[in-house]
Short mmCIF file of C-alpha atoms and ligand atoms in Angstrom, two decimals:
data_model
loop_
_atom_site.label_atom_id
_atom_site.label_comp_id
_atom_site.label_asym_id
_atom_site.label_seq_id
_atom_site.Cartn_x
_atom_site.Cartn_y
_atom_site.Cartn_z
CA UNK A 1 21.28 23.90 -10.46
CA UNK A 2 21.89 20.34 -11.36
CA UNK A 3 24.41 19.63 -13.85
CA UNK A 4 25.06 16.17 -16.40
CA UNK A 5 28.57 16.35 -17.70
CA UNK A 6 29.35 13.33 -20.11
CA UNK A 7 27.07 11.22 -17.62
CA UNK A 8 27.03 7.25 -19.14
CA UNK A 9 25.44 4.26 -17.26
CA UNK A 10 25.91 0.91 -18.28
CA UNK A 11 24.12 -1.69 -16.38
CA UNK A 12 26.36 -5.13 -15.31
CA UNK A 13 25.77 -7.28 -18.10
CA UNK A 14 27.05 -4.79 -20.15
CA UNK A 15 24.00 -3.16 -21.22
CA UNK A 16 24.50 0.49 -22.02
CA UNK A 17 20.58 2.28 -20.65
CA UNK A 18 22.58 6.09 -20.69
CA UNK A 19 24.78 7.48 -23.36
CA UNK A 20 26.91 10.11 -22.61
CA UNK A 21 23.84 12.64 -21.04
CA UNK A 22 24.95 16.29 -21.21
CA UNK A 23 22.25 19.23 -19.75
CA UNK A 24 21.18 21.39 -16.99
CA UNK A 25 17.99 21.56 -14.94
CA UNK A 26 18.09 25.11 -13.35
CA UNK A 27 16.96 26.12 -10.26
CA UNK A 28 13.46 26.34 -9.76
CA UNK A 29 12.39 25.00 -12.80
CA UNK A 30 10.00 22.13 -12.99
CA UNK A 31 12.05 20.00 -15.93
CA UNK A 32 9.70 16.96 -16.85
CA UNK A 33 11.98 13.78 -18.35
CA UNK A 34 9.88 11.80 -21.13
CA UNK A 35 9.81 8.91 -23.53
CA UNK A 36 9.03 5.88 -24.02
CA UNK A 37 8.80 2.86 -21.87
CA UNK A 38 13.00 1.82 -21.60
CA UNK A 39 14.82 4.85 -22.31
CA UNK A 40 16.53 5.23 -19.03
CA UNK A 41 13.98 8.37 -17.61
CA UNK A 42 14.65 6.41 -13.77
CA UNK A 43 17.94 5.38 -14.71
CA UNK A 44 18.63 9.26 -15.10
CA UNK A 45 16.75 10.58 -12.00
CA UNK A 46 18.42 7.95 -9.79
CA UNK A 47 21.38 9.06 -10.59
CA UNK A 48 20.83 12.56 -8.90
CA UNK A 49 20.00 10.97 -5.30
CA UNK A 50 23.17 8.35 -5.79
CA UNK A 51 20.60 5.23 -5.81
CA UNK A 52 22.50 4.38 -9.13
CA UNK A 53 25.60 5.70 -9.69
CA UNK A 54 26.82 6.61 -13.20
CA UNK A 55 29.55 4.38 -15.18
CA UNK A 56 31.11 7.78 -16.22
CA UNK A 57 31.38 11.19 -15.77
CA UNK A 58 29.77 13.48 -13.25
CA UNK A 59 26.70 15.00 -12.11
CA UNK A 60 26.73 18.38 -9.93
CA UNK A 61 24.45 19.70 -7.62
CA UNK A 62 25.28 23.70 -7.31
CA UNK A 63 28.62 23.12 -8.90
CA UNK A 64 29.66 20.41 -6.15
CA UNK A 65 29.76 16.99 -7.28
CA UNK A 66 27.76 14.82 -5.71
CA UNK A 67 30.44 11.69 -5.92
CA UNK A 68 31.88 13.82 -2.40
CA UNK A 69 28.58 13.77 -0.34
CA UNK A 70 27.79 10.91 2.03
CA UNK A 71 24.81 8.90 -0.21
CA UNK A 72 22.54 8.86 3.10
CA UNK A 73 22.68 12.53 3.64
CA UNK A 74 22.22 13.76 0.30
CA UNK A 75 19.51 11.72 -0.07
CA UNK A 76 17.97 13.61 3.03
CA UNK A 77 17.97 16.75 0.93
CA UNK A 78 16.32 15.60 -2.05
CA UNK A 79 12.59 14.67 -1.93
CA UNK A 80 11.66 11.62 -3.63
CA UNK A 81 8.27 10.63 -4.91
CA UNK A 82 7.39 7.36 -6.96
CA UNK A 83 4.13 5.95 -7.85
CA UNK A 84 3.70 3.67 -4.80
CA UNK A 85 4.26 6.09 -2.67
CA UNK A 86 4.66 3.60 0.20
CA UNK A 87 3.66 5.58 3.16
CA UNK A 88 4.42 3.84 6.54
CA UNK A 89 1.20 1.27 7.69
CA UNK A 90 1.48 1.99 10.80
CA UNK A 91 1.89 5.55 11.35
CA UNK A 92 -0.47 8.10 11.08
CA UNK A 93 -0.52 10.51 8.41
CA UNK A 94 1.06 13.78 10.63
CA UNK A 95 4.04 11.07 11.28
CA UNK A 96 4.26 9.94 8.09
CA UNK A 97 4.43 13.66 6.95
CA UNK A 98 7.27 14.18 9.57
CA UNK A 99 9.55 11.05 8.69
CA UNK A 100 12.11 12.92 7.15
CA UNK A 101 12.37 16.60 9.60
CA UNK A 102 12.60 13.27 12.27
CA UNK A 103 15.20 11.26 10.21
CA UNK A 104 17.20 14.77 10.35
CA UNK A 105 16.77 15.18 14.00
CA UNK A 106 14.78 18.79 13.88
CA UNK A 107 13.34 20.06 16.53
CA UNK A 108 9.54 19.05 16.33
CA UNK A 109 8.67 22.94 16.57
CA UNK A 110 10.41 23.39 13.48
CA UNK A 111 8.22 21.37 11.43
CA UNK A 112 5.05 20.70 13.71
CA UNK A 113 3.05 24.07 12.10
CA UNK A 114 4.22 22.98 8.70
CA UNK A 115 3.33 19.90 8.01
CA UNK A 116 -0.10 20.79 8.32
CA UNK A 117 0.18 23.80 6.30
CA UNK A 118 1.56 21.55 3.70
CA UNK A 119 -2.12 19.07 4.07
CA UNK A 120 -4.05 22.54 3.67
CA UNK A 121 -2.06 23.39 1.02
CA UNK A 122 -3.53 20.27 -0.60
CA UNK A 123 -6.84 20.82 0.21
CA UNK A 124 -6.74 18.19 3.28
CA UNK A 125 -8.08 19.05 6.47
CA UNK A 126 -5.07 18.17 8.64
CA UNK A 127 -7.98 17.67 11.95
CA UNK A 128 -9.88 15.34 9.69
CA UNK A 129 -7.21 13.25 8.38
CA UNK A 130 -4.13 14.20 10.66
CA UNK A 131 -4.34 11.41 12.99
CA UNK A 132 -5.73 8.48 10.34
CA UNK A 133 -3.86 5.92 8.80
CA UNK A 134 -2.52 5.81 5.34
CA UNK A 135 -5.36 2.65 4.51
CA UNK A 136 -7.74 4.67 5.75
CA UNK A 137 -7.20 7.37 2.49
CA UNK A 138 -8.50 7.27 -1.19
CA UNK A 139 -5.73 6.62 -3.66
CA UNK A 140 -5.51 10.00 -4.16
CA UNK A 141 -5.07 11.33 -0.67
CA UNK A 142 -2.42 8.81 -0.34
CA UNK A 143 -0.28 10.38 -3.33
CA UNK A 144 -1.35 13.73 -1.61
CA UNK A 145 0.62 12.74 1.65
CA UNK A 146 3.65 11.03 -0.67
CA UNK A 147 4.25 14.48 -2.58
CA UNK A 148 3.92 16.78 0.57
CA UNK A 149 6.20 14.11 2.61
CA UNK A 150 8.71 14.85 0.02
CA UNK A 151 8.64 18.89 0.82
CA UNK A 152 7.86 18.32 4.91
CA UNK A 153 11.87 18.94 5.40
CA UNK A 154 11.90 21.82 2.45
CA UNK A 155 14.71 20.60 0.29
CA UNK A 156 15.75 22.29 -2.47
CA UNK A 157 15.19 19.46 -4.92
CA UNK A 158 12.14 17.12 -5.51
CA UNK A 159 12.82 13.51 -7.84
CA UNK A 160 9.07 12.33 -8.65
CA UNK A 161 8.88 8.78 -10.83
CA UNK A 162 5.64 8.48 -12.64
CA UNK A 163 3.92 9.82 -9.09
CA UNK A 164 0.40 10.32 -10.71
CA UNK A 165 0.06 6.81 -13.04
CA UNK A 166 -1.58 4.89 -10.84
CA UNK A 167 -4.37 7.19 -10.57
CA UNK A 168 -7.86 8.00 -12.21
CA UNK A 169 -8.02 10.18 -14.38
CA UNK A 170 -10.00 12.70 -12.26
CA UNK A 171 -7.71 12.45 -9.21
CA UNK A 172 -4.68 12.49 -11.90
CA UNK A 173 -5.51 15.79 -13.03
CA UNK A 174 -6.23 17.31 -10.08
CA UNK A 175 -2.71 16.73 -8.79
CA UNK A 176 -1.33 17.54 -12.04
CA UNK A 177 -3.22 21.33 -10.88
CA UNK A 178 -2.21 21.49 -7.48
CA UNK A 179 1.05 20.61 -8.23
CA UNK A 180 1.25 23.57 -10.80
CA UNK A 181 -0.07 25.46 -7.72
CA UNK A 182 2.14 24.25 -4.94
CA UNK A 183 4.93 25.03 -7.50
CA UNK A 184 4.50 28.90 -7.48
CA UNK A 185 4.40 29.26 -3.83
CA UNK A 186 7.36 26.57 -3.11
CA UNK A 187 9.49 27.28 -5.92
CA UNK A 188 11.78 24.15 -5.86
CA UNK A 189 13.80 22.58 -8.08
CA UNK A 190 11.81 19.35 -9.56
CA UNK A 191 12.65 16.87 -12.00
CA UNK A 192 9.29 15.25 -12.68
CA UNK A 193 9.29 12.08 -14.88
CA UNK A 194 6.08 10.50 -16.90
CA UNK A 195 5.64 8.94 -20.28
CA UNK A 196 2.86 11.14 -20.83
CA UNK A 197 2.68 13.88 -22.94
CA UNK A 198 -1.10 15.92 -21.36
CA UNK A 199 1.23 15.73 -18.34
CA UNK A 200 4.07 17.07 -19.11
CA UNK A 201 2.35 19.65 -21.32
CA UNK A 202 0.29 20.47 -18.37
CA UNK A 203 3.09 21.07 -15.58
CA UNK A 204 6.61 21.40 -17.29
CA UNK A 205 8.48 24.56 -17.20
CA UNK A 206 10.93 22.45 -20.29
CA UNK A 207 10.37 19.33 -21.57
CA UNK A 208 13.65 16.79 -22.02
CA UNK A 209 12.57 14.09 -24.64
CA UNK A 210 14.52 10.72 -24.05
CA UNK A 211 14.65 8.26 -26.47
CA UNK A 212 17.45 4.83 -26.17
CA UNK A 213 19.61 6.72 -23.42
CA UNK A 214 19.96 9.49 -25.31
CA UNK A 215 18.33 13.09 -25.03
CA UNK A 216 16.61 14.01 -28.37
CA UNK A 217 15.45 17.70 -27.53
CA UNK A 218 15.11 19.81 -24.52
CA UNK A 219 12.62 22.86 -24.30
CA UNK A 220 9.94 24.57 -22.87
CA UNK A 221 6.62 22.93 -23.71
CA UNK A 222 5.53 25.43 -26.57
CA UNK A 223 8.79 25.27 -28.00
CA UNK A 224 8.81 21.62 -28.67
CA UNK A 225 4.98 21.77 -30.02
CA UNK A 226 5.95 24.56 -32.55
CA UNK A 227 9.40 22.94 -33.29
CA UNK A 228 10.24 19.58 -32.55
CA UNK A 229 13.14 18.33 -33.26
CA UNK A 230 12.84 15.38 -35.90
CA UNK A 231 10.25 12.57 -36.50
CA UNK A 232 10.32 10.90 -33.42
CA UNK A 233 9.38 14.11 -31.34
CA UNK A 234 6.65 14.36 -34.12
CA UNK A 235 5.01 11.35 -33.02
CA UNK A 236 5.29 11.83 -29.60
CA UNK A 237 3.84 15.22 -29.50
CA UNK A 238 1.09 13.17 -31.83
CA UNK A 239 -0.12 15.20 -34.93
CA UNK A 240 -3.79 16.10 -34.13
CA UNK A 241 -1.74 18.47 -31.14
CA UNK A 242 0.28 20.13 -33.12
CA UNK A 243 -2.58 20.81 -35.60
CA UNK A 244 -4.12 22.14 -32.45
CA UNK A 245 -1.38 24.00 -31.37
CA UNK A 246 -0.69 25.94 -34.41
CA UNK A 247 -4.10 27.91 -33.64
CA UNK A 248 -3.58 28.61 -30.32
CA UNK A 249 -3.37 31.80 -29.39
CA UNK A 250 -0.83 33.71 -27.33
CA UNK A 251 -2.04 34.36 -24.10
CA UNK A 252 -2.22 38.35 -24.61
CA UNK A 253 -4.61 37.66 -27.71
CA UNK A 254 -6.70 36.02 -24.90
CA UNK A 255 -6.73 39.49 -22.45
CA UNK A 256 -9.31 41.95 -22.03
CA UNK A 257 -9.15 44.59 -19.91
CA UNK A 258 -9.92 44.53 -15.88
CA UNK A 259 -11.92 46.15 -13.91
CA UNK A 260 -10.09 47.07 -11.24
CA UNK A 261 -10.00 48.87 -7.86
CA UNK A 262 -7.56 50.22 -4.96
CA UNK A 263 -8.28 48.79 -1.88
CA UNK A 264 -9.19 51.82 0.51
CA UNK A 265 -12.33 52.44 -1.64
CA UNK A 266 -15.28 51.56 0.13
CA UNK A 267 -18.11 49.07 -0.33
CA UNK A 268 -20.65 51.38 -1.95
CA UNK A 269 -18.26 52.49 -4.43
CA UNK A 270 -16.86 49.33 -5.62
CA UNK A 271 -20.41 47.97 -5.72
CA UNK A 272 -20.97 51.10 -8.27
CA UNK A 273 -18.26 49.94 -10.49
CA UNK A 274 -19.54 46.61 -10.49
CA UNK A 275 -22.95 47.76 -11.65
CA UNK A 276 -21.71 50.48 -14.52
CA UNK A 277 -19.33 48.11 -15.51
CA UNK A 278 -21.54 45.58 -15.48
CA UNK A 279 -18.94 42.63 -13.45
CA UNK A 280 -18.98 40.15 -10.43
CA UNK A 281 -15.32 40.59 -9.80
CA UNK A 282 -12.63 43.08 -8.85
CA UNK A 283 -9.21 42.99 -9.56
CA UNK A 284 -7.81 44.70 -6.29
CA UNK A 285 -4.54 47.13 -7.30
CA UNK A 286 -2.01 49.50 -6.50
CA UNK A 287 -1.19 53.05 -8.06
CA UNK A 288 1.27 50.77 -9.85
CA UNK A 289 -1.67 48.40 -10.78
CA UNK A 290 0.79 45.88 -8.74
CA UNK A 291 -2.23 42.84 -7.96
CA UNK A 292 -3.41 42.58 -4.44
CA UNK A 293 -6.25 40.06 -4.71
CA UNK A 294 -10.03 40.26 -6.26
CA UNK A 295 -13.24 40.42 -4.27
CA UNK A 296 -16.09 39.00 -5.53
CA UNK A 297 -19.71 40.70 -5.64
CA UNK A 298 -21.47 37.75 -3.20
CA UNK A 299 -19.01 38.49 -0.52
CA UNK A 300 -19.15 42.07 -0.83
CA UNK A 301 -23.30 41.67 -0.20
CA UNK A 302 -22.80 39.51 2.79
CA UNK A 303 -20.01 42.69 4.33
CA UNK A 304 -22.34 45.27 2.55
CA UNK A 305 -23.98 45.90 6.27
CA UNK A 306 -20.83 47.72 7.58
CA UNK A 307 -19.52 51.22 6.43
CA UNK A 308 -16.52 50.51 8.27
CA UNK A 309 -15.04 47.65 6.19
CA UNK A 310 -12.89 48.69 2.81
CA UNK A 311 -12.20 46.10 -0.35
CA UNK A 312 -9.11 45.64 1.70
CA UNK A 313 -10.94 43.86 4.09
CA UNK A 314 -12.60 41.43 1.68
CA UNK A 315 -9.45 40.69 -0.68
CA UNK A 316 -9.23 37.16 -1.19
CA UNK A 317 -5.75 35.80 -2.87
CA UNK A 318 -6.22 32.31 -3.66
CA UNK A 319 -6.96 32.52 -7.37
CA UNK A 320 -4.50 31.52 -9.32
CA UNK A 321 -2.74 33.52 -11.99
CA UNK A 322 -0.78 33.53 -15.44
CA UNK A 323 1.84 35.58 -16.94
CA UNK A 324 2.23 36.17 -20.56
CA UNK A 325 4.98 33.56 -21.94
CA UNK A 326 2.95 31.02 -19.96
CA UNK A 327 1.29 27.86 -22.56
CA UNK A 328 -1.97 29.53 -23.81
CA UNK A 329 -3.17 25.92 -22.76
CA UNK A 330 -2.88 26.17 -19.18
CA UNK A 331 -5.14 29.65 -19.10
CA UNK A 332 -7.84 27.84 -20.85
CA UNK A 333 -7.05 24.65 -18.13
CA UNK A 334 -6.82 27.63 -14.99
CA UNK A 335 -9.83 29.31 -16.46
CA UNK A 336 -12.37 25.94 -16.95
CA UNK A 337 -11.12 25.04 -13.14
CA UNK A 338 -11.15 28.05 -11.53
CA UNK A 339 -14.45 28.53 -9.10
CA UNK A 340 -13.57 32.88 -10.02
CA UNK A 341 -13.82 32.02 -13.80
CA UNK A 342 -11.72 33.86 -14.74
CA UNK A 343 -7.68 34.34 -14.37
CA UNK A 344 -5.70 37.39 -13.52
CA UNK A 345 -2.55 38.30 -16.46
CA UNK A 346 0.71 39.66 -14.67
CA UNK A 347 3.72 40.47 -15.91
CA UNK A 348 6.57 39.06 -13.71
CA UNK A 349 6.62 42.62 -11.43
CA UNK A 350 2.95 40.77 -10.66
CA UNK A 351 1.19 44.08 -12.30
CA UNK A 352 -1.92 43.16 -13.94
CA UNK A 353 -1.90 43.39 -17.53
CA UNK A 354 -5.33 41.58 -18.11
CA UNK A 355 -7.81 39.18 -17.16
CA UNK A 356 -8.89 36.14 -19.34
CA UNK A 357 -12.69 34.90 -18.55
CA UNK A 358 -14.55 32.43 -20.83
CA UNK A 359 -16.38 35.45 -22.79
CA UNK A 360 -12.30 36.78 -23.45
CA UNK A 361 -11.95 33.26 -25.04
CA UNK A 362 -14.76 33.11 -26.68
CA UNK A 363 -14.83 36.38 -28.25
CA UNK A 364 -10.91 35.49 -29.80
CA UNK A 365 -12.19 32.29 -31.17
CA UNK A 366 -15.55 33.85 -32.53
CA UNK A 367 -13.03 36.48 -34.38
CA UNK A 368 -10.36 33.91 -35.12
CA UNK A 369 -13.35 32.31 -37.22
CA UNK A 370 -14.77 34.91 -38.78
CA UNK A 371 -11.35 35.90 -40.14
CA UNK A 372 -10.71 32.90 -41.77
CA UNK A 373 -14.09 32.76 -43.47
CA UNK A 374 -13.71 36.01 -44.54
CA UNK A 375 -16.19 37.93 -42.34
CA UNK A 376 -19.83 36.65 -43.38
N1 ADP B 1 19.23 -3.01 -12.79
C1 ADP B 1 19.21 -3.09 -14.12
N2 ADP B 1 19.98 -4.00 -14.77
C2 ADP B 1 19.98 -4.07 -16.12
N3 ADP B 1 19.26 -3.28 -16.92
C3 ADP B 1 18.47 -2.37 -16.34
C4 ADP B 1 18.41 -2.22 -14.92
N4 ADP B 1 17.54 -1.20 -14.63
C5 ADP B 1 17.09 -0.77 -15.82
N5 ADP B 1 17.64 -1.44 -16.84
C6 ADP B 1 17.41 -1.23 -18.27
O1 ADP B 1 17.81 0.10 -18.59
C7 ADP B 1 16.91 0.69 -19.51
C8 ADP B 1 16.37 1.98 -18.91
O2 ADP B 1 15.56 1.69 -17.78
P1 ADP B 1 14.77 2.81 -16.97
O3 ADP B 1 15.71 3.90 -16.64
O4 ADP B 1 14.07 2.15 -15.86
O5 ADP B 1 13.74 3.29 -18.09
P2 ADP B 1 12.39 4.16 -17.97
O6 ADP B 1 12.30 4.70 -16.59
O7 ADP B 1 12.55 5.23 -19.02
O8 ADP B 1 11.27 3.26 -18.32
C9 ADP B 1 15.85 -0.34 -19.77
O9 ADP B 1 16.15 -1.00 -20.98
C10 ADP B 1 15.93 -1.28 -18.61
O10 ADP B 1 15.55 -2.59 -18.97
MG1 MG B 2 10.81 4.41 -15.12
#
């Protein structure tokens, strides 16, 4: 947990670019810092590594206050992204990757396994690219490295500046996803700063509006779109969103009901309730209905040949999934991106309450309509 008490910078020359900052990020969370261009979003997340240091008051990391750690070494336990990421020339990317496990002195089996984990968990082959140089990667694959660099020594809090602006669109929102992604499996404290709003909306776990140094409102993303705070937040949000949001459903509107299966039944079977229920996918479950996996119909044809082989052998585990207080917007986002088509509902003991497909979303719209035309 990272704490501002009273925090105030004012710059030599006497300008004041923080005024008197009081809130929390908690652990875990994914807190996004907005506003517009000015209003002190890097002033603020410099302060939490000590690159600038505050004119008053104090900032704690855990309850500790950070004004007692050596600069150098706290710095080592934060991971820092900006938007030129500013990998090394002339190392390769598995050495760039490793900069800061080296800085620290680990033992290279400590962090030799992970850091290509951490490429895979990308989607970068760490064979192919391992041993290139940072020139030799797209834009994109650069930031890729910069954000993974940040996690290679697994600290427990992540400072990224405006990491995606200098992208295309395409490669932008692609990171925005996998960083939603890498988020659930690392779970790390990140304070993520951008000035705009599709970004935030898309990724933040709360939402701290900035505006002259000063916070305006602080929420979770659907919070601030039904609510926001005053005039200012208004505009930012823009109208035409809130219009938007004001339809959008909660996610359980969105559910139907899964097909599911335990994993000792057997190929033939499953097949069957694919067929009578007429679906391409199973969600794989305990006697709890606690979510295993799914397994799809096309790999089930290509394992068909052997009686031996259970659903358990097939389960694949890479989709991703939503719970029910997530941003309605994100399942439509998951479920548009996801090559299943469809995502998985759990409540937060991961048991599968639903599934929502494109036909799920489609049938809630179709019935949202016909509501408010009065049935024709
Ligand atoms: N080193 C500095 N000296 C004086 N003023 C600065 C300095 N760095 C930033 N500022 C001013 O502080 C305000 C906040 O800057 P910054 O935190 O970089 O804003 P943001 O990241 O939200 O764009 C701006 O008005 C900026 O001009
Ligand atoms: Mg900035």
């Amino acid at each position: 947990m990272i704490e501002f008490k009273n925090v105030s910078k004012q710059y030599e020359g006497g300008f004041t670019a923080i005024h008197n900052l009081n809130f929390t990020i908690k652990e875990n969370e994914l807190l996004v810092l907005i506003g517009p261009s000015g209003c002190g979003k890097t002033t603020t997340m410099k302060m939490i590594n000590r690159i600038i240091e505050p004119t008053n008051g104090e900032i704690t990391i855990n309850g500790e206050s950070i004004k007692n750690k050596n600069p150098v070494e706290l710095r080592r336990t934060i991971g820092y992204v900006i938007q030129q990421i500013g990998l090394m020339p002339h190392m390769t990317i598995r050495e760039n990757v490793a900069l800061v496990p080296k800085l620290k002195k680990w033992d290279e089996s400590m962090y030799k396994d992970k850091i290509d984990e951490l490429m895979k968990m990308v989607g970068l082959d760490p064979n192919e690219i391992g041993d290139r140089f940072p020139d030799e990667l797209s834009g994109g694959q650069q930031q890729r490295i910069g954000v993974i660099r940040a996690l290679a020594a697994d600290p427990d809090i992540i400072l990224m500046d405006e990491p995606f602006s200098a992208l295309d669109p395409i490669s932008r929102e692609q990171l925005q996803e996998e960083l939603v992604k890498l988020q659930q499996e690392i779970k790390k404290t990140i304070v993520f700063v951008t000035h705009d709003m599709d970004e935030a909306l898309k990724i933040a776990d709360r939402i701290c509006i900035m505006k002259d140094g000063e916070i305006i409102q602080i929420d979770q993303p659907e919070k601030i779109l039904r609510h926001p705070a005053n005039e200012f937040v208004r505009q930012f949000i823009g109208e035409d969103r809130l219009q938007d949001s004001t339809i959008l459903p909660e996610i359980e509107q969105l559910m139907v009901p899964p097909v599911t299966a335990y994993p000792s039944r057997g190929l033939a079977e499953a097949l069957k309730i694919m067929r009578d229920k007429r679906v391409d996918n199973l969600l794989i479950v305990d006697k709890d209905k606690k979510f295993y996996g799914v397994v799809n119909i096309w790999n089930m044809r290509k394992a068909f040949g052997d009686e031996q082989l259970t659903l358990n052998d097939l389960i694949q585990k890479d989709i991703p999934t939503i719970t029910p207080d997530e941003n309605p917007e994100k399942a439509l986002l998951l479920v548009n991106n996801s090559p299943y088509g469809f995502v998985p509902v759990l409540d937060h003991d991961d048991k599968v309450k639903g599934i929502i497909n494109r036909s799920s979303i489609v049938k809630f719209v179709a019935n949202h309509l016909n509501d408010s035309l009065g049935g024709i």
